[in-house]
XYZ file of C-alpha atoms in Angstrom:
711
model
C -9.978 -4.358 -19.549
C -10.269 -7.092 -22.181
C -7.348 -8.139 -24.357
C -9.104 -6.652 -27.377
C -9.517 -3.355 -25.532
C -5.890 -3.391 -24.479
C -4.810 -4.078 -28.046
C -6.862 -1.167 -29.390
C -5.492 1.067 -26.658
C -1.953 -0.039 -27.429
C -2.349 0.959 -31.061
C -3.646 4.354 -30.032
C -0.890 4.908 -27.499
C 1.812 4.082 -30.024
C 0.573 6.940 -32.179
C 0.346 9.495 -29.390
C 2.961 11.583 -27.662
C 3.818 10.479 -24.159
C 2.331 13.597 -22.632
C -1.113 12.644 -23.910
C -1.111 9.154 -22.451
C -2.530 8.036 -19.181
C -6.273 8.634 -18.742
C -8.702 5.761 -18.884
C -12.229 6.171 -20.239
C -15.302 6.425 -18.021
C -18.646 4.743 -18.529
C -21.355 6.586 -16.650
C -23.373 4.525 -14.230
C -25.620 5.084 -11.261
C -24.860 7.121 -8.183
C -24.854 10.710 -7.078
C -23.468 13.854 -8.576
C -20.976 16.028 -6.718
C -22.526 17.727 -3.724
C -20.746 20.997 -4.483
C -18.053 22.385 -6.704
C -16.157 25.594 -7.084
C -17.208 27.869 -9.950
C -15.492 26.866 -13.155
C -14.399 23.513 -11.736
C -14.318 20.431 -13.929
C -17.387 18.358 -12.992
C -16.222 14.954 -14.114
C -16.332 11.636 -12.284
C -13.122 10.317 -10.791
C -11.274 7.820 -12.970
C -7.925 6.108 -12.597
C -5.368 8.829 -13.223
C -1.889 9.630 -12.007
C 1.506 7.982 -12.326
C 2.486 4.853 -10.408
C 6.096 3.927 -9.659
C 7.160 0.718 -7.929
C 10.594 0.369 -6.317
C 11.620 -3.166 -5.360
C 14.833 -4.876 -4.350
C 14.812 -7.782 -6.825
C 13.265 -8.795 -10.124
C 10.069 -10.685 -9.125
C 9.342 -8.794 -5.854
C 6.752 -6.790 -7.800
C 5.136 -9.899 -9.304
C 5.034 -11.780 -6.000
C 4.068 -9.010 -3.601
C 2.487 -6.086 -5.529
C 0.188 -7.956 -7.878
C -2.679 -7.702 -8.695
C -2.315 -3.977 -7.914
C 0.439 -3.805 -10.532
C -1.366 -5.575 -13.375
C -4.574 -3.660 -12.725
C -2.744 -0.347 -12.812
C -1.211 -1.327 -16.145
C -4.619 -2.339 -17.506
C -6.037 1.162 -16.974
C -3.565 2.810 -19.346
C -1.966 5.113 -16.776
C 1.802 5.544 -16.619
C 3.454 2.699 -14.706
C 7.184 2.259 -14.071
C 9.107 -0.181 -11.903
C 12.611 0.346 -10.503
C 14.775 -2.664 -9.586
C 17.498 -1.736 -7.124
C 19.624 -4.883 -7.488
C 20.246 -7.304 -10.338
C 19.148 -10.307 -8.280
C 22.166 -12.272 -9.449
C 22.121 -14.773 -6.525
C 24.544 -17.668 -7.160
C 24.633 -17.110 -10.901
C 22.969 -20.416 -11.826
C 19.725 -20.284 -13.760
C 18.462 -23.659 -12.629
C 15.851 -25.115 -10.335
C 16.444 -25.236 -6.593
C 15.776 -28.981 -6.502
C 19.121 -30.732 -5.794
C 18.503 -33.512 -8.334
C 18.061 -30.891 -11.062
C 21.224 -28.959 -10.278
C 24.585 -29.445 -11.943
C 27.300 -28.687 -9.365
C 29.915 -28.595 -12.103
C 28.159 -25.863 -14.066
C 30.063 -22.578 -13.818
C 28.358 -19.672 -12.109
C 27.535 -16.724 -14.361
C 25.882 -13.998 -12.344
C 25.664 -11.601 -15.286
C 23.828 -14.204 -17.374
C 21.434 -15.227 -14.589
C 20.612 -11.565 -13.953
C 19.890 -11.172 -17.670
C 17.584 -14.187 -17.604
C 15.613 -12.569 -14.786
C 15.395 -9.362 -16.820
C 14.088 -11.341 -19.779
C 11.448 -12.951 -17.589
C 10.345 -9.618 -16.139
C 10.057 -8.007 -19.569
C 7.963 -10.950 -20.739
C 5.642 -10.746 -17.727
C 5.121 -6.994 -18.155
C 4.515 -7.384 -21.874
C 1.930 -10.038 -21.110
C 0.229 -7.830 -18.505
C 0.163 -4.860 -20.888
C -0.521 -6.429 -24.295
C -1.261 -10.118 -23.794
C 1.874 -10.987 -25.782
C 4.995 -11.898 -23.822
C 7.180 -11.314 -26.889
C 6.057 -7.701 -27.370
C 9.117 -5.597 -28.187
C 11.054 -3.327 -25.852
C 13.418 -0.453 -26.486
C 16.445 -0.535 -24.157
C 18.966 2.186 -23.480
C 21.408 3.436 -20.860
C 20.923 6.718 -19.024
C 23.324 8.445 -16.610
C 22.250 8.649 -12.977
C 22.694 11.518 -10.559
C 24.712 9.155 -8.372
C 27.461 8.986 -11.000
C 26.566 5.595 -12.479
C 24.167 4.461 -15.171
C 20.800 2.734 -15.280
C 19.103 0.726 -17.982
C 15.667 1.975 -19.010
C 13.333 -0.317 -20.964
C 10.253 1.040 -22.772
C 7.472 -1.249 -24.014
C 7.059 -0.213 -27.656
C 3.362 -1.062 -27.895
C 2.619 0.580 -24.547
C 5.261 3.304 -24.067
C 3.744 4.384 -20.764
C 5.124 1.113 -19.286
C 8.796 1.495 -18.287
C 11.348 -0.619 -16.395
C 14.411 0.885 -14.712
C 17.340 -1.357 -13.775
C 19.805 0.161 -11.281
C 21.854 -3.087 -11.300
C 23.380 -2.891 -7.835
C 24.885 -5.953 -6.222
C 22.398 -7.979 -4.178
C 23.137 -9.408 -0.718
C 23.218 -12.991 -2.075
C 21.781 -14.111 1.258
C 18.376 -13.708 2.885
C 19.725 -12.755 6.306
C 23.501 -13.350 6.311
C 25.578 -10.393 7.432
C 27.259 -9.716 4.088
C 28.830 -6.233 4.103
C 28.635 -5.937 0.291
C 24.898 -5.324 0.298
C 22.289 -2.627 0.686
C 22.229 -3.483 4.390
C 26.001 -3.132 4.698
C 25.937 0.164 2.822
C 23.099 1.527 4.984
C 24.829 0.473 8.210
C 28.172 1.915 7.136
C 30.028 -1.397 6.948
C 31.226 -0.595 3.412
C 31.899 2.853 1.929
C 30.354 1.958 -1.422
C 28.334 -0.770 -3.139
C 29.328 -1.907 -6.589
C 27.224 -2.773 -9.606
C 26.387 -6.195 -11.011
C 25.810 -5.571 -14.689
C 23.742 -8.071 -16.608
C 24.969 -9.593 -19.809
C 23.317 -7.843 -22.739
C 22.634 -4.617 -20.856
C 23.222 -1.327 -22.702
C 25.055 -0.092 -19.591
C 28.699 -0.570 -20.531
C 30.768 0.636 -17.580
C 30.672 -0.801 -14.030
C 30.183 1.713 -11.231
C 29.686 1.986 -7.491
C 27.621 4.222 -5.210
C 28.125 5.412 -1.680
C 25.067 5.631 0.568
C 24.176 9.205 -0.336
C 24.614 8.517 -4.039
C 22.081 5.673 -3.893
C 19.593 8.029 -2.237
C 20.331 10.725 -4.821
C 19.963 8.291 -7.714
C 16.556 7.044 -6.533
C 15.336 10.581 -5.799
C 16.398 11.626 -9.302
C 14.353 8.772 -10.778
C 11.374 10.097 -8.819
C 12.021 13.548 -10.255
C 12.197 12.068 -13.758
C 8.946 10.119 -13.538
C 7.017 12.436 -11.178
C 4.931 9.689 -9.522
C 1.705 10.388 -7.677
C 1.780 6.908 -6.087
C 5.013 5.237 -4.946
C 4.893 1.546 -4.088
C 7.680 -0.049 -2.106
C 8.377 -2.796 0.409
C 8.261 -2.712 4.210
C 11.265 -1.038 5.903
C 10.352 -2.448 9.342
C 9.054 -6.025 8.944
C 10.059 -7.197 12.420
C 12.197 -10.036 13.744
C 11.567 -13.655 14.610
C 10.919 -14.082 18.341
C 12.961 -17.252 18.269
C 16.096 -16.659 16.219
C 15.985 -12.869 16.118
C 16.420 -12.950 12.332
C 14.535 -10.444 10.218
C 11.190 -11.767 9.013
C 11.920 -10.520 5.508
C 14.802 -10.575 3.054
C 17.392 -8.023 4.094
C 17.404 -6.475 0.588
C 13.637 -5.917 0.828
C 13.962 -4.182 4.190
C 17.017 -2.050 3.504
C 15.985 -1.308 -0.057
C 12.767 0.139 1.393
C 14.815 2.277 3.795
C 16.754 3.721 0.874
C 13.398 4.488 -0.746
C 12.278 6.213 2.465
C 15.362 8.412 2.364
C 14.842 9.134 -1.335
C 11.186 10.105 -0.890
C 12.183 12.434 1.941
C 14.727 14.092 -0.355
C 12.346 14.191 -3.330
C 9.630 15.756 -1.157
C 11.851 18.792 -0.630
C 11.665 19.650 -4.330
C 8.972 22.097 -5.369
C 8.200 21.315 -9.010
C 6.423 17.989 -8.494
C 2.925 16.643 -7.932
C 1.744 15.429 -4.533
C 2.497 11.765 -3.927
C 1.535 9.000 -1.543
C 3.503 5.902 -0.509
C 2.114 2.366 -0.238
C 4.164 -0.316 1.556
C 3.747 -4.013 0.782
C 4.311 -7.073 2.955
C 6.734 -9.573 1.405
C 8.017 -12.791 3.035
C 5.800 -12.474 6.160
C 2.831 -13.368 3.911
C 3.993 -16.976 4.234
C 1.745 -18.944 6.538
C -1.055 -16.364 6.521
C -4.494 -17.066 5.016
C -4.870 -16.540 1.253
C -6.301 -13.169 0.263
C -7.190 -13.396 -3.416
C -10.083 -15.265 -4.962
C -9.181 -18.191 -7.260
C -9.578 -16.192 -10.480
C -7.315 -13.361 -9.336
C -4.850 -15.881 -7.954
C -4.674 -17.781 -11.231
C -4.141 -14.585 -13.198
C -1.295 -13.597 -10.882
C 0.202 -17.097 -11.103
C 0.099 -16.916 -14.894
C 2.379 -13.865 -14.915
C 4.728 -15.598 -12.473
C 4.912 -18.653 -14.732
C 5.803 -16.411 -17.645
C 8.579 -14.848 -15.562
C 9.741 -18.313 -14.474
C 10.054 -19.479 -18.101
C 7.895 -22.444 -17.162
C 7.476 -23.755 -20.712
C 11.243 -23.580 -21.385
C 10.573 -22.551 -24.991
C 13.346 -20.485 -26.559
C 11.158 -17.560 -27.597
C 13.529 -14.748 -26.534
C 16.700 -15.786 -28.371
C 18.957 -15.055 -25.395
C 21.763 -17.485 -24.474
C 21.130 -16.553 -20.833
C 17.587 -17.910 -20.945
C 14.111 -16.399 -21.146
C 13.252 -16.362 -17.453
C 14.090 -17.371 -13.896
C 14.295 -21.148 -13.694
C 14.809 -21.009 -9.923
C 11.214 -19.875 -9.681
C 9.897 -22.487 -12.118
C 9.733 -25.292 -9.539
C 7.553 -23.165 -7.258
C 6.099 -20.203 -9.194
C 3.480 -19.626 -6.490
C 6.243 -18.954 -3.959
C 5.314 -19.694 -0.349
C 1.622 -19.123 -1.095
C 2.415 -15.650 -2.444
C 0.409 -16.007 -5.658
C -2.802 -16.002 -3.590
C -2.046 -13.016 -1.405
C -1.390 -9.289 -1.254
C -1.050 -7.301 1.970
C -0.156 -3.733 2.844
C 2.496 -3.062 5.442
C 1.019 0.328 6.352
C -1.962 2.503 5.537
C -4.669 -0.169 5.790
C -6.729 1.528 8.519
C -10.138 3.009 7.702
C -10.404 5.498 10.586
C -8.824 8.491 8.826
C -12.015 10.570 8.596
C -14.109 11.987 11.437
C -16.527 14.827 12.106
C -15.635 17.911 14.077
C -17.722 20.790 15.305
C -21.191 21.147 13.724
C -20.742 17.863 11.891
C -17.899 19.218 9.787
C -15.970 16.294 8.188
C -12.188 16.097 8.347
C -10.229 13.630 6.202
C -6.519 12.921 6.767
C -3.892 11.157 4.723
C -0.139 11.363 4.291
C 1.115 13.126 1.153
C 4.756 13.993 0.488
C 5.685 12.608 3.931
C 3.432 15.150 5.670
C -0.019 14.829 7.198
C -2.537 16.374 4.813
C -6.178 17.109 5.505
C -9.337 18.121 3.685
C -12.463 19.589 5.270
C -15.708 21.252 4.354
C -18.127 23.507 6.196
C -21.740 22.957 7.133
C -24.625 22.648 4.655
C -22.481 20.708 2.190
C -20.149 23.599 1.513
C -17.289 22.883 -0.897
C -14.436 20.716 0.275
C -11.129 22.487 0.769
C -7.629 21.040 0.781
C -5.207 19.579 0.936
C -3.722 21.609 3.757
C -0.726 20.302 5.697
C 0.231 19.973 9.319
C 3.758 21.041 10.174
C 6.510 18.453 10.192
C 7.689 15.649 7.914
C 8.674 12.003 8.161
C 5.110 10.741 8.545
C 4.434 7.126 7.652
C 1.468 6.165 5.518
C -1.780 5.968 7.499
C -3.794 8.161 9.867
C -6.352 7.743 12.645
C -8.700 10.615 13.470
C -11.110 11.021 16.419
C -13.531 13.678 17.631
C -13.300 15.021 21.167
C -16.502 15.878 23.098
C -16.025 19.625 22.548
C -15.833 19.212 18.765
C -12.049 19.371 18.398
C -10.347 16.800 16.204
C -7.224 14.790 17.036
C -5.147 12.931 14.457
C -2.673 10.135 15.171
C -0.031 8.412 13.088
C 3.482 7.011 13.119
C 6.609 8.925 12.201
C 10.009 7.698 11.045
C 13.222 9.511 11.892
C 16.014 8.460 9.537
C 18.712 9.953 11.762
C 22.246 11.005 10.995
C 23.544 7.496 11.729
C 22.010 4.035 11.213
C 21.580 3.691 14.986
C 19.309 6.746 15.046
C 16.734 5.233 12.686
C 13.478 4.818 14.622
C 9.674 5.000 14.526
C 7.334 6.543 17.074
C 3.651 7.267 17.527
C 2.619 10.917 17.376
C -0.571 12.937 17.618
C -1.800 16.468 17.012
C -4.940 18.112 18.428
C -6.859 21.181 17.314
C -6.356 24.117 19.638
C -10.070 24.985 19.279
C -13.063 23.508 17.405
C -12.579 24.099 13.657
C -9.258 25.737 14.520
C -5.619 25.161 13.721
C -3.767 22.035 14.808
C -1.173 22.107 17.517
C 2.335 20.662 17.212
C 3.003 16.964 16.928
C 3.435 15.332 20.332
C 5.281 12.030 20.622
C 3.859 9.035 22.473
C 7.135 7.177 21.987
C 6.974 3.509 21.072
C 6.253 0.279 22.938
C 9.266 -1.210 21.137
C 12.238 -0.160 23.237
C 14.618 -2.949 22.157
C 16.465 -2.854 18.831
C 14.769 0.422 17.916
C 17.082 1.150 15.007
C 16.895 -2.401 13.673
C 13.161 -2.818 13.454
C 9.914 -1.366 14.749
C 7.054 -3.308 13.285
C 4.379 -1.421 15.200
C 0.900 -1.167 13.767
C -1.162 1.896 13.111
C -2.836 3.160 16.289
C -6.463 2.551 17.176
C -7.821 5.381 19.327
C -10.796 5.569 21.675
C -12.245 8.644 23.440
C -14.259 8.400 26.653
C -17.106 10.683 27.735
C -14.736 13.139 29.418
C -12.491 13.475 26.354
C -9.658 11.296 27.624
C -7.971 9.398 24.775
C -6.583 5.857 24.825
C -4.301 4.435 22.147
C -3.985 0.749 21.243
C -1.154 -0.588 19.082
C 0.296 -3.938 18.091
C 3.968 -4.093 18.966
C 6.781 -5.934 17.190
C 6.298 -8.927 19.487
C 2.754 -9.261 18.072
C 1.032 -8.396 21.368
C -1.416 -5.563 22.158
C -0.148 -2.507 24.026
C -2.062 0.466 25.441
C -1.266 4.029 26.501
C -3.861 6.396 27.935
C -4.085 9.997 29.007
C -4.042 10.768 32.687
C -6.792 13.340 32.068
C -8.369 15.114 29.085
C -5.618 17.108 27.331
C -3.129 15.436 29.659
C 0.032 13.506 28.882
C -0.055 9.884 27.789
C 1.270 7.297 30.189
C 3.580 4.338 29.749
C 2.837 1.524 27.315
C 1.087 -1.233 29.272
C 0.531 -4.764 27.995
C -2.917 -6.180 27.237
C -1.570 -9.548 26.129
C -2.510 -11.586 23.124
C -0.064 -13.294 20.791
C 0.477 -13.662 17.078
C -1.465 -10.500 16.271
C -1.575 -9.462 12.621
C -2.420 -6.189 10.936
C -3.873 -3.234 12.826
C -6.147 -3.347 15.889
C -9.541 -1.639 15.689
C -11.756 -0.197 18.393
C -15.370 0.921 18.738
C -17.709 1.805 21.598
C -21.166 0.224 21.755
C -24.334 2.257 22.523
C -24.063 1.380 26.239
C -20.568 2.900 26.425
C -18.596 -0.350 26.571
C -15.353 -0.290 24.626
C -14.421 -3.078 22.214
C -10.932 -3.742 20.780
C -10.258 -6.415 18.157
C -7.113 -7.785 16.532
C -6.714 -10.557 13.980
C -4.422 -13.552 14.242
C -3.550 -16.038 11.507
C -6.309 -18.343 12.765
C -9.079 -16.121 14.173
C -9.785 -12.819 15.953
C -9.068 -11.861 19.567
C -11.284 -9.424 21.497
C -10.878 -7.159 24.516
C -14.332 -6.002 25.691
C -15.363 -4.048 28.771
C -18.116 -5.669 30.820
C -19.258 -2.200 31.910
C -18.296 1.305 30.739
C -14.876 2.381 32.062
C -14.167 -1.084 33.453
C -10.644 -2.431 32.979
C -9.971 -5.006 30.300
C -9.277 -8.557 31.254
C -7.421 -11.153 29.230
C -8.150 -11.324 25.499
C -11.288 -13.273 24.654
C -11.216 -15.924 21.901
C -14.042 -14.996 19.561
C -14.446 -18.309 17.766
C -14.630 -16.352 14.534
C -13.077 -17.908 11.441
C -9.748 -16.835 9.994
C -9.738 -13.540 8.125
C -7.451 -12.024 5.501
C -6.254 -9.552 8.149
C -7.836 -6.085 7.973
C -10.757 -5.537 10.356
C -13.373 -2.797 10.676
C -15.658 -2.212 13.663
C -18.756 -0.036 13.908
C -21.463 0.457 16.588
C -24.721 -1.160 15.545
C -27.927 -1.978 17.376
C -26.990 -2.840 20.955
C -23.466 -3.941 20.101
C -20.589 -3.593 17.669
C -20.454 -5.117 14.196
C -17.113 -6.504 13.140
C -16.387 -6.639 9.389
C -13.692 -8.705 7.710
C -12.905 -10.513 4.460
C -13.071 -14.265 3.970
C -9.787 -15.983 3.020
C -9.751 -17.397 -0.481
C -12.798 -15.474 -1.683
C -12.374 -11.931 -0.397
C -16.091 -11.588 0.285
C -17.074 -9.327 3.185
C -18.516 -11.015 6.248
C -19.743 -9.623 9.559
C -20.622 -10.647 13.102
C -22.549 -8.594 15.678
C -20.873 -8.626 19.091
C -22.896 -7.785 22.188
C -21.602 -7.476 25.747
C -23.014 -6.943 29.204
C -23.293 -10.485 30.532
C -20.681 -12.811 31.871
C -19.199 -13.193 28.391
C -19.628 -11.354 25.082
C -21.908 -12.923 22.489
C -20.936 -13.265 18.824
C -23.734 -13.664 16.316
C -23.375 -16.180 13.482
C -21.234 -14.840 10.659
C -23.261 -13.473 7.758
C -22.165 -12.499 4.252
C -22.570 -9.025 2.800
C -22.825 -10.454 -0.709
C -21.160 -9.594 -3.959
C -17.879 -10.595 -5.493
C -14.704 -10.737 -3.508
C -11.983 -8.149 -3.221
C -9.124 -7.424 -0.842
C -8.016 -4.831 1.671
C -9.916 -2.963 4.341
C -13.587 -2.057 4.286
C -14.872 1.328 5.452
C -18.208 1.255 7.283
C -20.663 4.012 8.247
C -24.434 4.402 8.326
C -25.201 1.284 6.321
C -22.557 2.081 3.696
C -19.610 -0.191 2.913
C -16.672 0.986 0.825
C -13.808 -1.169 -0.381
C -12.108 -2.905 -3.271
C -14.512 -4.785 -5.450
C -13.577 -7.891 -7.404
C -11.913 -5.936 -10.222
C -9.734 -3.945 -7.834
C -11.702 -0.729 -8.274
C -13.324 1.080 -5.385
C -16.953 0.136 -4.830
C -19.788 0.664 -2.381
C -22.419 -1.633 -0.926
C -25.178 -1.678 1.677
C -24.884 -3.296 5.108
C -28.661 -3.767 5.311
C -28.975 -6.575 2.807
C -28.931 -4.356 -0.249
C -27.522 -5.254 -3.644
C -24.007 -6.450 -4.232
C -21.103 -4.109 -4.801
C -21.614 -1.081 -7.021
C -18.281 -0.859 -8.805
C -16.633 2.311 -10.044
C -13.964 2.788 -12.695
C -11.345 4.045 -10.251
C -8.381 2.370 -8.565
C -7.028 3.806 -5.349
C -4.294 3.450 -2.774
C -4.432 2.799 0.954
C -7.743 2.089 2.653
C -11.232 3.508 2.108
C -13.161 5.300 4.811
C -16.797 6.236 5.414
C -18.703 8.696 7.585
C -22.329 9.538 8.352
C -23.170 13.247 8.124
C -25.539 15.020 10.539
C -28.363 14.750 8.015
C -27.945 10.970 7.986
C -26.244 10.797 4.597
C -23.414 8.297 4.495
C -20.490 9.004 2.218
C -17.188 7.343 1.469
C -13.731 8.655 0.641
C -10.555 7.217 -0.878
C -7.212 8.536 -2.037
C -6.867 7.933 -5.756
C -3.671 6.879 -7.480
C -3.536 10.547 -8.535
C -2.998 11.586 -4.863
C -6.396 13.312 -4.938
C -9.212 12.781 -2.415
C -12.307 11.269 -4.067
C -15.749 10.976 -2.460
C -19.081 9.297 -3.124
C -22.443 8.832 -1.443
C -24.575 5.736 -1.206
C -26.233 4.683 -4.486
C -29.954 5.466 -4.506
C -32.279 2.601 -3.727
C -33.915 0.788 -6.620
C -31.279 1.579 -9.233
C -30.295 -2.014 -9.893
C -32.283 -3.542 -12.750
C -33.788 -6.899 -11.724
C -31.523 -9.830 -12.507
C -28.590 -7.707 -13.638
C -25.189 -6.898 -12.217
C -25.030 -3.871 -9.923
C -24.466 -0.639 -11.848
C -21.412 1.561 -11.619
C -21.165 4.099 -8.823
C -19.080 7.163 -9.712
C -16.711 8.887 -7.358
C -15.769 12.536 -7.687
C -12.738 14.566 -6.696
C -13.566 16.241 -3.400
C -11.937 19.435 -4.684
C -12.478 19.538 -8.463
C -9.816 21.376 -10.403
C -10.723 24.022 -12.960
C -10.509 22.464 -16.406
C -7.443 24.448 -17.462
C -5.548 23.520 -14.277
C -6.503 19.856 -14.657
C -5.212 19.826 -18.215
C -1.994 21.520 -17.143
C -1.516 18.956 -14.384
C -2.015 16.137 -16.899
C 0.681 17.669 -19.100
C 3.121 18.049 -16.204
C 2.688 14.602 -14.655
C 5.320 12.263 -15.983
C 6.852 14.958 -18.171
C 10.179 13.113 -18.204
C 8.637 9.820 -19.331
C 10.769 7.594 -21.516
C 9.746 6.890 -25.086
């Protein structure tokens, strides 16, 4: 959205009630109409709708690790709020880290430094929303369910943009064992954690929370804002193999665990919309290849420079300062301005076909595994329906068994009654009969048996099925190696977690079987891609094979093609989609030269099926393209969460699916050939809700979403 468009929208929003805000406009383009719809349903293309709420540990975690998702959500006009758990007061000195710029005699003032960070955040959000960093805010104090108070800031020109400051004390150390911290409170080392109020805040009285009160306070904020998408950091980032220290800031990790507990509590309420959770990688981005193209990286860096008060101009009138001068010497962080990565939910294998070609799509909503399906002959989609059980992490992997039954896999977190009982495990559920109900969740345990409560940075599972119906699961463990567990027989129990080797693995492994029946497994590293490929069907894997492929941004997709398997990935620094065809059968697998799929860059995973690619286009919206040398990306007007997926129906039609920011499944089919005017940009490709709501229900949902929004 251009600055002029944002300005016009801001003027309109200021004149509207909050309940009417939040739906972006749609410009019709090329593509297909919905395949089916219920009588009386609203036949309108999917646009960016819903309510997005970020929860981060410190001021700037959102700018470093959740942008450009954050700025692009703001640009659509939907409701966006960010919650800061701590004040980020650090040592109380608003000065550069460089020793020659520091004044050791200057007194520490944690309240003032925390205020400076608030000023910088408000400026960055104002710039993202209006183009003017000085755009005014309304600030007030509200009581929290936990017995304290929080500051709520509302952007006057864009009242759907809110900031919530919980103002808890930060750890004041990346990894030091400081009991007065979120980590200490979670682990029971302190009975309560006190506040660190900023100077200038409308919150007047200091307070403290015990562990349950923090959970209650966050859950109450969820209830107030009614998000359909919750963004937070990674609760299990892993440890260093050398020192054993956490790979992320302890506030990031334990703040995310408090969010996990709060979402679990919020999910038990009934008067709320469905919601999804997206986790973001923070410090572990350091040292990994850049993800964003130069233009997106520069835009992100610009907001960070605003936050860092890089020009040092006194435009805010605050004695504390107008931004975070600690960040000013390195506003890009440790390469963070050029990257964005998801800690979970970046796998594209969450849709499969069951009996009679019936599609089944799975995703986690409200901490439970949800699914949508439709019958034969393009019958209407139905869903979401839910499998029993809660605690599911974002992400799903679905496979079809030879008899037409469907199995779904994922990871599950158990919070436990004590900190030592916190753990993650892999689980799966299988249909009892084709097109039938799903059986109970069955645990596969975890390959991480050490320090289970401290960290379990396992990946999403990749699952293969052999000709007899026996399933094999591949997962990256916390030591960054590949592990495998397989059934003893079809419908049998899974065995122990064996090691397949590899080192430095990143992201999620992927697997595919070539037309000859040979299984391929791939996993990215920071420098290249490793492969495990059977020489003959059912043969054991040997050591991982170096592929010689270039570095990737992380997410991989694999799909059978020709006489081999095509591997798809994004190029670092541009985000363009590239592919290599891998063929096996000789003494060593052969990797074709890397070719480009064309179009502008993007980021995140790419779904592949039947010549159709789905993924984030350059603007961050979901788009589609053609694997057979067709035109560049057809962009939509819709932003989404998680990863896209694609499937080829029995009639040969390829279609894609994503979960919108509104927690609704949206689908599309391939754009018709010949719709791109010569010499022009590719046209838009609309997506549609898989289960359209009747118009009156859709309007009622719009009124309910965000009903407690601040003005």
